[in-house]
Short mmCIF file of C-alpha atoms and ligand atoms in Angstrom, two decimals:
data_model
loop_
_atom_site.label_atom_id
_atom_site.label_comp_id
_atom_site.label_asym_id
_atom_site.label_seq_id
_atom_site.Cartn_x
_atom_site.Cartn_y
_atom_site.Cartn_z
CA UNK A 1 -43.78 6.04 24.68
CA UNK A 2 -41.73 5.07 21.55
CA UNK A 3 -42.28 6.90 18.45
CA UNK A 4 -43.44 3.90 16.79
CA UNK A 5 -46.09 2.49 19.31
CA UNK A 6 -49.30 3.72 18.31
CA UNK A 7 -50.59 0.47 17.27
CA UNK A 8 -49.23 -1.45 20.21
CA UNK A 9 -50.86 -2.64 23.36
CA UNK A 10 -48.20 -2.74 25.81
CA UNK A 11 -45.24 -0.83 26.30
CA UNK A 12 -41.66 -2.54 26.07
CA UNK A 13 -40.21 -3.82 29.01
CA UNK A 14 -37.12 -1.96 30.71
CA UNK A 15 -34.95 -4.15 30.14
CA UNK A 16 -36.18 -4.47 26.54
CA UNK A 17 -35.79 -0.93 26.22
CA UNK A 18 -32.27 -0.64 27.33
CA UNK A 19 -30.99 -3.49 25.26
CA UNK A 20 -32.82 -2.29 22.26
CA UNK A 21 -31.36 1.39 22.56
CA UNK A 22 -28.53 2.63 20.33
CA UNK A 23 -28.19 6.03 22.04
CA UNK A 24 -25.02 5.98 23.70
CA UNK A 25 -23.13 5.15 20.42
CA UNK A 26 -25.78 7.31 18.78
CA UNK A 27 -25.00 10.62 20.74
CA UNK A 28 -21.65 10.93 18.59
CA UNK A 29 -23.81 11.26 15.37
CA UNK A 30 -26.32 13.96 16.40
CA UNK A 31 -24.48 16.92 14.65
CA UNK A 32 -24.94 14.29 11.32
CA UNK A 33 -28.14 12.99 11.76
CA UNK A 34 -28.99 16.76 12.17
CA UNK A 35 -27.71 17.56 8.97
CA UNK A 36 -28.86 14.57 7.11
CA UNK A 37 -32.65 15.82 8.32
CA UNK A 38 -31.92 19.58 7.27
CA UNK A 39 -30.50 18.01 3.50
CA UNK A 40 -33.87 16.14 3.62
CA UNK A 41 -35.78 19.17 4.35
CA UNK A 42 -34.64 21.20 2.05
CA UNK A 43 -35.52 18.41 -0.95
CA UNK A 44 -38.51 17.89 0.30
CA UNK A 45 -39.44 21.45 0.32
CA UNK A 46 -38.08 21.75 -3.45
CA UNK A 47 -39.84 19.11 -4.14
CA UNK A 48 -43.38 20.50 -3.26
CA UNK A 49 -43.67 17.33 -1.19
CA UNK A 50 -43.85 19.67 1.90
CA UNK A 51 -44.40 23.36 1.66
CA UNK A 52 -41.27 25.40 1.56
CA UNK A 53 -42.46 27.70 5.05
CA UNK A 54 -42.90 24.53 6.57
CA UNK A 55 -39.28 23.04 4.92
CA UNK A 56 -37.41 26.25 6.07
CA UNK A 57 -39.49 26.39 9.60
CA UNK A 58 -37.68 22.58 10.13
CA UNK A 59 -34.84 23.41 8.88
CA UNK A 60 -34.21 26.49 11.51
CA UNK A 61 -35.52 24.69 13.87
CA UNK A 62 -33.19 21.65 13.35
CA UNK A 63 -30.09 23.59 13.31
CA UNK A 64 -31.75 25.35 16.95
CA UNK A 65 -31.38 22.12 18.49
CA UNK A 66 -27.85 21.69 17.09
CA UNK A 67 -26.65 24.37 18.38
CA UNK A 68 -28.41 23.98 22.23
CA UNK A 69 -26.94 20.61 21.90
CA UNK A 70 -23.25 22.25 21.37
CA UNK A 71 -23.27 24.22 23.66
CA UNK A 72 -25.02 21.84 26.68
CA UNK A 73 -28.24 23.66 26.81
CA UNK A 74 -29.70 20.88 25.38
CA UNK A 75 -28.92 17.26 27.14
CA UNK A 76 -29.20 14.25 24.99
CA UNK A 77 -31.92 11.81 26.61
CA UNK A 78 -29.79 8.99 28.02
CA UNK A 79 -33.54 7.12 27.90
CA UNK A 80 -34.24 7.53 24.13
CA UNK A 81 -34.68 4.56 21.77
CA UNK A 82 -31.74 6.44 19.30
CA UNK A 83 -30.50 9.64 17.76
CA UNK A 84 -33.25 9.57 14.97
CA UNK A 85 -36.06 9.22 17.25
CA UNK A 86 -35.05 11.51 20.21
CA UNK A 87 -34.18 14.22 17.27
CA UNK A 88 -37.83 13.76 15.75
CA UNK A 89 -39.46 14.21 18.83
CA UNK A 90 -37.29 17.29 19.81
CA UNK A 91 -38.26 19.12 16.52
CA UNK A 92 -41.80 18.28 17.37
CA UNK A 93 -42.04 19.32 20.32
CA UNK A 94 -40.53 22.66 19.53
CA UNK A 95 -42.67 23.48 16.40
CA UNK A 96 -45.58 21.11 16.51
CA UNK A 97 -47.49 19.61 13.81
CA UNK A 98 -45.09 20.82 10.78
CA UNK A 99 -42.18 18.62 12.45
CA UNK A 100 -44.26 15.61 11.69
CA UNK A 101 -43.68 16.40 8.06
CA UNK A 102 -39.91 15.61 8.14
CA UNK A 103 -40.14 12.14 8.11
CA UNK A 104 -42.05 11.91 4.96
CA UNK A 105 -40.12 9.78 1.94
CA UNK A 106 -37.77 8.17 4.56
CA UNK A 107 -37.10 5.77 7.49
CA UNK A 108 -35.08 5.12 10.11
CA UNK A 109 -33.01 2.47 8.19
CA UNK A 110 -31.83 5.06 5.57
CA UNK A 111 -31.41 7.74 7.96
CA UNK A 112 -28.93 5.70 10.33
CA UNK A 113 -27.42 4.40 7.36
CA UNK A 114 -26.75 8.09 6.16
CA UNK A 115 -25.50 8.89 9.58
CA UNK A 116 -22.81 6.19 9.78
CA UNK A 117 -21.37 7.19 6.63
CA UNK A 118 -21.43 10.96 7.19
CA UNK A 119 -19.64 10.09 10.75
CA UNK A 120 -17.34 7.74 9.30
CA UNK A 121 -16.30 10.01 6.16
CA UNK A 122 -15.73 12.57 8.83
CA UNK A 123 -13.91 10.60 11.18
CA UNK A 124 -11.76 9.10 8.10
CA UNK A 125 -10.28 12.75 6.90
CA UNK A 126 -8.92 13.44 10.28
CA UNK A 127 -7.39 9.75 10.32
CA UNK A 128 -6.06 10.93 6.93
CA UNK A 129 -4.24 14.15 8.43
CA UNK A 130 -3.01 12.20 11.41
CA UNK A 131 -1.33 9.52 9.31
CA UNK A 132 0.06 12.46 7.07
CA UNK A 133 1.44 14.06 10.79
CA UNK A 134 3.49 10.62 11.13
CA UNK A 135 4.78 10.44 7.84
CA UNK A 136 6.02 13.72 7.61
CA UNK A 137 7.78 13.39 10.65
CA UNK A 138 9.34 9.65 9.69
CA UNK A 139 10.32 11.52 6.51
CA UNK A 140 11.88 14.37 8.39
CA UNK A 141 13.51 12.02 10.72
CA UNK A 142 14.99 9.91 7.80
CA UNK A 143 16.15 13.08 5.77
CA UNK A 144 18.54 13.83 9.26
CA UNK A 145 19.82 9.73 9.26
CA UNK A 146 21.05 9.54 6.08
CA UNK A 147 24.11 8.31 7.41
CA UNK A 148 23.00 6.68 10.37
CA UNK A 149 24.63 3.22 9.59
CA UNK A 150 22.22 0.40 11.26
CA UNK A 151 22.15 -2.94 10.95
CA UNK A 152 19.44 -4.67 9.14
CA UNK A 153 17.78 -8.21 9.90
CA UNK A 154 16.03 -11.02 8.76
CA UNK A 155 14.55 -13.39 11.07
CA UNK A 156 16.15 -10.77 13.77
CA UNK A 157 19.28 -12.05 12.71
CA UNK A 158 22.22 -9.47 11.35
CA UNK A 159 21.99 -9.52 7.91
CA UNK A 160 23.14 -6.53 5.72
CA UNK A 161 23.94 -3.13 6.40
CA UNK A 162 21.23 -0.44 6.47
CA UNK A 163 20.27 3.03 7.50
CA UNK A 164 18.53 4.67 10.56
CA UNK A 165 16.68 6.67 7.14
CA UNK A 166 16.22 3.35 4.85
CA UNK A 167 14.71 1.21 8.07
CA UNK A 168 12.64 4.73 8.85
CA UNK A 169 11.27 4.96 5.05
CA UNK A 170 10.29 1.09 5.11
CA UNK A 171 7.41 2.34 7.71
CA UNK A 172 6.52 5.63 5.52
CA UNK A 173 6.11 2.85 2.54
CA UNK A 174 3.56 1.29 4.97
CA UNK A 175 1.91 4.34 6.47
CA UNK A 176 1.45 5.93 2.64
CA UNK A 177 -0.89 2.24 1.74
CA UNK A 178 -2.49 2.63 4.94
CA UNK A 179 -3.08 6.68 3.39
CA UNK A 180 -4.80 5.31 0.59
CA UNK A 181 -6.87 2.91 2.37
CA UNK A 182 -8.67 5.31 4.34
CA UNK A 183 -9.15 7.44 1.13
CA UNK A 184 -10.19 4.27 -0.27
CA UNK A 185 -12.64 3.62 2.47
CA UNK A 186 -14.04 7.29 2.54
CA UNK A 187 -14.68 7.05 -1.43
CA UNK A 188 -16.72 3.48 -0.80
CA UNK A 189 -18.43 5.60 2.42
CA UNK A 190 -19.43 8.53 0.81
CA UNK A 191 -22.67 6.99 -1.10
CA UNK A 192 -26.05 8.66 0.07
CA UNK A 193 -28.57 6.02 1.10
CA UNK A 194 -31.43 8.93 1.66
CA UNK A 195 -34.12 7.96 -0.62
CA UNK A 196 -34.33 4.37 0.16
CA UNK A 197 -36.76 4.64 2.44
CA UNK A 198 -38.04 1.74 4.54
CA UNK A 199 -36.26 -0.90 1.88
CA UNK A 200 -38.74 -0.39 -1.18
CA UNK A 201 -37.99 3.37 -2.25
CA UNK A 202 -41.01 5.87 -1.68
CA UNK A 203 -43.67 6.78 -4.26
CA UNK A 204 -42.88 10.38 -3.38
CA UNK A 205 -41.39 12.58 -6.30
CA UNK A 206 -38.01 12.78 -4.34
CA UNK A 207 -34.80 13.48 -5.48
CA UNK A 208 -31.86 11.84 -4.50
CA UNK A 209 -28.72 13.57 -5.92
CA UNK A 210 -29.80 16.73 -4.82
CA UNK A 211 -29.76 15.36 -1.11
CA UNK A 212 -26.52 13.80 -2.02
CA UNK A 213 -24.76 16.64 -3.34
CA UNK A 214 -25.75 18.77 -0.62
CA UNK A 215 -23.89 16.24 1.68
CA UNK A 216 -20.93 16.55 -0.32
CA UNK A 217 -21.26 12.82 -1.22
CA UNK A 218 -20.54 11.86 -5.09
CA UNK A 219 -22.83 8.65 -5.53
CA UNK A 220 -26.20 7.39 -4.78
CA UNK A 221 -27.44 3.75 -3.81
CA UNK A 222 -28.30 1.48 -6.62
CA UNK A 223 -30.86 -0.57 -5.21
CA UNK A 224 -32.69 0.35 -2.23
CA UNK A 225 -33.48 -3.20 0.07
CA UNK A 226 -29.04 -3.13 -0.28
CA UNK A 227 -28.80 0.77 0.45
CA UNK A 228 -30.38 -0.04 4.20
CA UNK A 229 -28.03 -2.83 4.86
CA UNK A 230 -24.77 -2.05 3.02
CA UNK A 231 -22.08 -2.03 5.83
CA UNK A 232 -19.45 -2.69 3.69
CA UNK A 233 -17.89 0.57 3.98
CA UNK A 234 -17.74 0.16 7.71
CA UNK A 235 -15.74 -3.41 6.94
CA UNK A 236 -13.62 -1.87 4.76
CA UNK A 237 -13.07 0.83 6.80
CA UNK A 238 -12.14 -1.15 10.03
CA UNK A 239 -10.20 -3.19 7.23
CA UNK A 240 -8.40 -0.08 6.58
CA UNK A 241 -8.11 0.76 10.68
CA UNK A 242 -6.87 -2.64 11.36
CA UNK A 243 -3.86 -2.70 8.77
CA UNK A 244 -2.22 0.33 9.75
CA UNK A 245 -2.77 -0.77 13.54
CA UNK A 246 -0.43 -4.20 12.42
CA UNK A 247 2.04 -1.62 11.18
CA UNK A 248 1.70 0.18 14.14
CA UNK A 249 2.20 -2.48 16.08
CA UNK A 250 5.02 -4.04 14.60
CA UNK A 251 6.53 -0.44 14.75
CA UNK A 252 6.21 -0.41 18.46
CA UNK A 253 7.36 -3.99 18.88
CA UNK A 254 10.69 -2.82 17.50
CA UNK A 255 10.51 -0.06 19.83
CA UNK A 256 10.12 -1.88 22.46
CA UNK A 257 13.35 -4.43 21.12
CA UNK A 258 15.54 -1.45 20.15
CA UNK A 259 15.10 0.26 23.65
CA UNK A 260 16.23 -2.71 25.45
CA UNK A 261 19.41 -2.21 26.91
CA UNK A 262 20.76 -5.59 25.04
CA UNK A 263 20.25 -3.30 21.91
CA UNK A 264 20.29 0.03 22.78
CA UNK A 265 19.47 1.87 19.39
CA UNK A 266 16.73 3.61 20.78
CA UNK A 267 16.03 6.10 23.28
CA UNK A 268 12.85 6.37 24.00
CA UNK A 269 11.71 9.87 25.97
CA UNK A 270 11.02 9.82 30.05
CA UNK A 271 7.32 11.39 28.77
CA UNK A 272 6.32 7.89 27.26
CA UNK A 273 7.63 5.32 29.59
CA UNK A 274 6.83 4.52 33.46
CA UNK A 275 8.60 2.82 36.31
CA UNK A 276 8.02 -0.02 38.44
CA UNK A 277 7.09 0.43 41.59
CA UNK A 278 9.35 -2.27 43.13
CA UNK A 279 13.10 -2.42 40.97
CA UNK A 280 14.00 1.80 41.00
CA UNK A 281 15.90 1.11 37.54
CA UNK A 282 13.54 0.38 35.71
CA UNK A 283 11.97 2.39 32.52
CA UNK A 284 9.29 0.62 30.62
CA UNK A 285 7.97 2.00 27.19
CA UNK A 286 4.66 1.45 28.02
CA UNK A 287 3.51 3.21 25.92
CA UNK A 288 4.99 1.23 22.59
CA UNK A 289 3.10 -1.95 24.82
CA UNK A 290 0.08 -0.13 25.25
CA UNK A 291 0.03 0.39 21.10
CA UNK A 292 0.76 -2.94 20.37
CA UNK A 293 -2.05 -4.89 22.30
CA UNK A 294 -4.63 -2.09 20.95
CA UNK A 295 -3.99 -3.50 17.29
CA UNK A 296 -5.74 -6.66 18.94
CA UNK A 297 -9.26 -5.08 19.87
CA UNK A 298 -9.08 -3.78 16.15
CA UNK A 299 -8.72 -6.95 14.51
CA UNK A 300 -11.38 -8.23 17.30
CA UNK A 301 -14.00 -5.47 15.77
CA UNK A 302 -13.37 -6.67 12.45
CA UNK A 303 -14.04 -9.85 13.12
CA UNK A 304 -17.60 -9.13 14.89
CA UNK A 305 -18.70 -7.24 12.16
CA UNK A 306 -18.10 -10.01 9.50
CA UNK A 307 -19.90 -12.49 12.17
CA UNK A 308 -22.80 -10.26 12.71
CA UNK A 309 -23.35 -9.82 8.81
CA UNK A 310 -22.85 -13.01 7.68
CA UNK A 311 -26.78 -14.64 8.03
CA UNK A 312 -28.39 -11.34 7.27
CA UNK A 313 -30.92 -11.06 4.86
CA UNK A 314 -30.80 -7.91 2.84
CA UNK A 315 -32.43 -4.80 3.81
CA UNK A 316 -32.65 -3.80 7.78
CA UNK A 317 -32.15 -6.00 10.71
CA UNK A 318 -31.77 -4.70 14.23
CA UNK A 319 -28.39 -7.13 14.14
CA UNK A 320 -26.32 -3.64 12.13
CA UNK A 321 -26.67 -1.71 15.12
CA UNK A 322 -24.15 -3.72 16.78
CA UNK A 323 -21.84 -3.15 14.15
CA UNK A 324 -22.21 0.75 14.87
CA UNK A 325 -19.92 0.41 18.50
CA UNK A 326 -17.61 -2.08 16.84
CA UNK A 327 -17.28 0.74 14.16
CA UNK A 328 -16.63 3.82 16.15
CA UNK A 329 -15.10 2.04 19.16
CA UNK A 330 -12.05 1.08 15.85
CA UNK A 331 -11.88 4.84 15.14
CA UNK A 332 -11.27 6.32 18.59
CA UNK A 333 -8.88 3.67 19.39
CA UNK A 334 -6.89 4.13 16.30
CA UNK A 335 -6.79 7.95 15.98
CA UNK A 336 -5.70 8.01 19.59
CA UNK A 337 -2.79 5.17 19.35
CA UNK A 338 -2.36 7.37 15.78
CA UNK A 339 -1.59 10.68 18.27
CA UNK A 340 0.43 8.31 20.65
CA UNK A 341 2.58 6.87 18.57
CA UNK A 342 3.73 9.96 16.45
CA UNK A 343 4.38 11.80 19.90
CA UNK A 344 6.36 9.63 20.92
CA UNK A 345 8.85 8.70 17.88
CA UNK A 346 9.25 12.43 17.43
CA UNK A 347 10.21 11.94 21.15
CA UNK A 348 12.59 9.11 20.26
CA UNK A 349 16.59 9.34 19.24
CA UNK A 350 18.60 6.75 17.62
CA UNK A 351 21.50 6.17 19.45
CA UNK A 352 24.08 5.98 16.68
CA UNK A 353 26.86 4.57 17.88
CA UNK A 354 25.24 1.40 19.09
CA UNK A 355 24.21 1.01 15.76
CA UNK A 356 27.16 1.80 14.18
CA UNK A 357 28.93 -0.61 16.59
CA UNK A 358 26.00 -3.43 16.32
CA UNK A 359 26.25 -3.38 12.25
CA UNK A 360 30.15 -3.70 12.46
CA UNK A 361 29.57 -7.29 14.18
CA UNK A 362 27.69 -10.00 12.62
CA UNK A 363 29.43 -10.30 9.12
CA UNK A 364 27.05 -7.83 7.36
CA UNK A 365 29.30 -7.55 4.64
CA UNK A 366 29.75 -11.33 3.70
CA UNK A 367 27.47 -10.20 0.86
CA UNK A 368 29.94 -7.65 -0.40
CA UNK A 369 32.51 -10.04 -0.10
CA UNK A 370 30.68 -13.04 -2.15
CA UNK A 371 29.44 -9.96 -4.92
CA UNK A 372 33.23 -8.88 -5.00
CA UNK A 373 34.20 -12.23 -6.36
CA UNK A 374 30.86 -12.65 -8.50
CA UNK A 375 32.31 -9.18 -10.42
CA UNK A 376 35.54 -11.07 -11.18
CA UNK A 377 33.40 -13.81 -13.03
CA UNK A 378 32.56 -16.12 -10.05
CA UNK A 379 29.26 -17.61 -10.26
CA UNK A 380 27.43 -16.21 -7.50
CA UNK A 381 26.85 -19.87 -5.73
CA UNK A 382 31.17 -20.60 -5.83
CA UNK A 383 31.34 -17.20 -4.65
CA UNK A 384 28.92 -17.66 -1.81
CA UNK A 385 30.42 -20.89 -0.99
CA UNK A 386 34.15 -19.20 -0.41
CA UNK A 387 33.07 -16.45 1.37
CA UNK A 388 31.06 -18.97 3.79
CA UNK A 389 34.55 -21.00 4.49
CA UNK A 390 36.15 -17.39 5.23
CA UNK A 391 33.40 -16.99 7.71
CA UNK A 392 34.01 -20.17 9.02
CA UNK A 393 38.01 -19.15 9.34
CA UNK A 394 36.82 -15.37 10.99
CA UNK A 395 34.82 -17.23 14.04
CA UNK A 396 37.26 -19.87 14.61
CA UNK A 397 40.16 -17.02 14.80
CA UNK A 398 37.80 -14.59 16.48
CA UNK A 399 38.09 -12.18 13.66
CA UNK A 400 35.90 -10.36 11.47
CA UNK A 401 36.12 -9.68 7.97
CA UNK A 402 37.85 -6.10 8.00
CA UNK A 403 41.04 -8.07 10.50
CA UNK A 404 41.04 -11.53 8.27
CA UNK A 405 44.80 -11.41 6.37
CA UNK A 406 45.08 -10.94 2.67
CA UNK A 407 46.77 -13.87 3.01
CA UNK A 408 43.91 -15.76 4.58
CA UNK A 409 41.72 -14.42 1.44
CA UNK A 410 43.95 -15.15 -1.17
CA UNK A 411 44.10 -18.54 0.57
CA UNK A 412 40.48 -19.06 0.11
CA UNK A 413 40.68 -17.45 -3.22
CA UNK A 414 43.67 -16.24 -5.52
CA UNK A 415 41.00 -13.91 -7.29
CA UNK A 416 41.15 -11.18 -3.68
CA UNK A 417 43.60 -8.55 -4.03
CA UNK A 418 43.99 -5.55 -1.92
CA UNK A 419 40.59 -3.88 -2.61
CA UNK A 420 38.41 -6.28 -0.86
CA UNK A 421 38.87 -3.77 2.23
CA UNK A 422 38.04 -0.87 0.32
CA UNK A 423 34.65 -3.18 -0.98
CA UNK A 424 33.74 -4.58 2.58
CA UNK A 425 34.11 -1.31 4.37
CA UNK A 426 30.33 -0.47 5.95
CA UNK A 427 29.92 2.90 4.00
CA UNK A 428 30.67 0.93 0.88
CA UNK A 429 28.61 -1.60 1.46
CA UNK A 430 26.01 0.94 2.24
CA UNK A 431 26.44 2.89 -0.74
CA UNK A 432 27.26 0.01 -3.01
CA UNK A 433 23.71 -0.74 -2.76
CA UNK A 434 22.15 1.82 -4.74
CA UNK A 435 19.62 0.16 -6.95
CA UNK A 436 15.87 1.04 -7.23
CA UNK A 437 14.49 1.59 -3.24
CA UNK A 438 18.04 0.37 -2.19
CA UNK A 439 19.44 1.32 0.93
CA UNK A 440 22.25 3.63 -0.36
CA UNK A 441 21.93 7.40 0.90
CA UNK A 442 21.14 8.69 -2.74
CA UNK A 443 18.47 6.00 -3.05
CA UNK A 444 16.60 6.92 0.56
CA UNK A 445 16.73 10.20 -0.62
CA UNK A 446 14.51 9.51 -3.96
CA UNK A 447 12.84 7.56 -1.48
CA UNK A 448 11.76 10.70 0.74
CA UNK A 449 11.07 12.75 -2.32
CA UNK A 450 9.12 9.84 -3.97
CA UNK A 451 6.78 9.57 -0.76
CA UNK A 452 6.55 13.45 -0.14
CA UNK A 453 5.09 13.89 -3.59
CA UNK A 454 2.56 10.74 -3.23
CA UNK A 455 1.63 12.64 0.11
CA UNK A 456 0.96 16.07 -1.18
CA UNK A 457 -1.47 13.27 -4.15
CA UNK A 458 -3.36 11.97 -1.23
N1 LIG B 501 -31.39 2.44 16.20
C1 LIG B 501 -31.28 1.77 14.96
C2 LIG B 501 -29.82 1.47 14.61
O1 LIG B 501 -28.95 1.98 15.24
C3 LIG B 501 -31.84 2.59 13.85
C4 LIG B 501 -33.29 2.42 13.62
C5 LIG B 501 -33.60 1.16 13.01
N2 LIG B 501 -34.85 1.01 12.42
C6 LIG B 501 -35.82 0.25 12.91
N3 LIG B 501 -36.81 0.04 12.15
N4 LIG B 501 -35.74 -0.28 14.07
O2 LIG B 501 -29.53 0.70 13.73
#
């Protein structure tokens, strides 16, 4: 019989009763609703709304059922309506009439609300530590491939000459927003709706900060019909989840590119790809596949969650327990393509001569050329205009750049001399681009400091 039923005249029906129950999301909250109960407890018992024997006699008795539920002694009821309820009726059973005090001043609706964000905060600091884990080891990685001449694209196509460390550093840019997004997200989570009540407040003389603080969350709830409903930290949250899945998944798209044997920048360890079972050559990196159709079922969560709140009036409606799965279902998938993917990049060496070799084809340095003119008073558009018809020279003589003639510069402009070799050389290039974030070596290195000391802020 549901804790609730007393003034009904007919039980639910089964399959009412499964579709109505939370539980099997529920049973990864019952360490939080727990302590949510015993932070209610204790203010209610400072309070004088319920005697302090009987506040401390919950209280034990809550963290007893914590503990048998740790350690398997106690089995959570696969039939029970939710967490709250088969919690309540545990405590009850166990000490009687005194564990029908605990639900005095509150409801349901703020007590699952409390639980979400207690789970989520929790859930967001070790999302927090994992992204930190990748970072440090892009930044370690990028610190050895200084050097490490690649070449850099737009639209895929070769376009100026970069580093292993500069390319490695774009991610760490994207990985330290994603950083600040969770902490973002954990701020906008860690609001205590206990003391809401049912939707109204309570006419009980609780206190609400004191319940808070002993949470370890900063704020209250303004208004109490909005403290039952507010999911917004769970959108912003999956928000949060869903941007650094795009980065991982663009990450792993390159992966997947660079590993190819057309490119061949990237070596990708035997521990994260498979075979096929038909072509014995093969070596897939499944798992770099694997990461970047997860991203999807992310951005599919998100999308649920706005659908299901949209018509929502405020205060509770049985529609936000949906948005509970969509919620946690985001987390696990994230903090385990999170584990994935740094395993495997520290598991992953660039293969620097391809590189090298790719970034010496392609005219990466037409740039260089154009700017080397532009420094001897060419307007940039002239200067881009020669270089273009030197280009055009290059492909039809199946040269490049570094093999074109002084003779065939000074043909498409008196103003080359000598040192145009010197300027289009690849480390030159490189290093010739040293302004703020640039890709020369100095530069990357401010980079790495730059984005160690915003990690060791976060
Ligand atoms: N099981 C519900 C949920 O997960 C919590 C209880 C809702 N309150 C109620 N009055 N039915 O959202």
């Amino acid at each position: 019989m549901a804790l609730w039923s007393s003034g009904f005249h007919e039980d639910v029906s089964e399959v009412m009763h499964d579709f109505n129950s939370s539980i099997v999301a529920d049973s990864l909250m019952y360490a939080v609703d727990i302590e949510g109960s015993i932070a209610h407890a204790n203010m209610l018992g400072r309070q004088g709304i319920i005697g302090t024997v009987e506040a401390n006699e919950i209280v034990d008795a809550l963290q007893k059922i914590k503990d048998d539920i740790d350690s398997g002694v106690l089995k959570i009821d696969k039939n029970a309506e939710d967490i709250h309820t088969f919690i309540e009726e545990e405590l009850t059973a166990r000490i009687g009439n005194v564990g029908k005090e605990l639900h005095t001043a509150r409801s349901r609706n703020g007590q699952v609300a409390l639980d979400i964000r207690l789970y989520t905060s929790k859930r967001l600091s070790v999302l927090i530590h994992k992204t930190h884990e990748l970072i440090t080891e892009l930044t370690n990685q990028a610190e050895s491939n200084l050097n490490t001449i690649m070449p850099g694209y737009t639209h895929l196509q070769p376009a100026q000459v970069i580093t292993y460390a500069h390319y490695l550093m774009s991610y760490v840019s994207m990985f330290l927003r994603d950083t600040e997004r969770f902490r973002e997200a954990k701020d906008r989570t860690e609001v205590s709706p206990l003391g809401a009540a049912a939707l109204a407040g309570t006419p009980f003389p609780i206190d609400l900060r004191y319940t808070a603080k002993q949470l370890g969350f900063a704020k209250i709830f303004d208004n109490s019909l909005d403290a039952v409903s507010d999911r917004d930290f769970a959108l912003d949250t999956v928000y949060a989840l869903s941007t650094l899945m795009v980065h991982l998944s663009q990450f792993s798209a390159q992966i997947v590119i660079f590993s190819s044997q057309e490119f061949g920048f990237l070596t990708v360890s035997d521990a994260f790809t498979t075979g096929s079972s038909i072509m014995p050559q093969k070596k897939n990196v499944d798992a770099a596949e694997l990461l970047r159709a997860k991203s999807a079922r992310i951005f599919a969560n998100l999308i649920a969650m706005f659908a299901i709140l949209k018509d929502l009036p405020p205060a509770y409606n049985k529609d936000l327990q949906e948005t509970k799965e969509l919620l946690f279902e985001s987390i696990d998938i994230t903090e385990k393509s999170l584990s994935v993917f740094t395993a495997m990049i520290k598991d992953t060496l660039p293969n620097t001569d391809n590189m090298r070799n790719a970034a010496s084809h392609g005219f990466l340095n037409a740039t260089d050329a154009a700017d080397y003119l532009v420094r001897k008073g060419v307007p940039f558009r002239d200067a881009y205009r020669t270089v273009s018809n030197l280009i055009r020279t290059a492909v039809q003589e199946n040269k490049t750049l570094e093999t074109l003639t002084i003779d065939e510069y000074k043909a498409a402009s008196p103003l080359f001399d000598d040192d145009i070799y010197a300027t289009i050389d690849l480390a030159a290039s490189l290093s010739n681009r040293d302004s703020h974030g640039g890709a020369a070596p100095d530069r990357v290195k401010e980079q790495i400091q730059n984005a160690r000391n915003r990690l060791s802020a976060i």
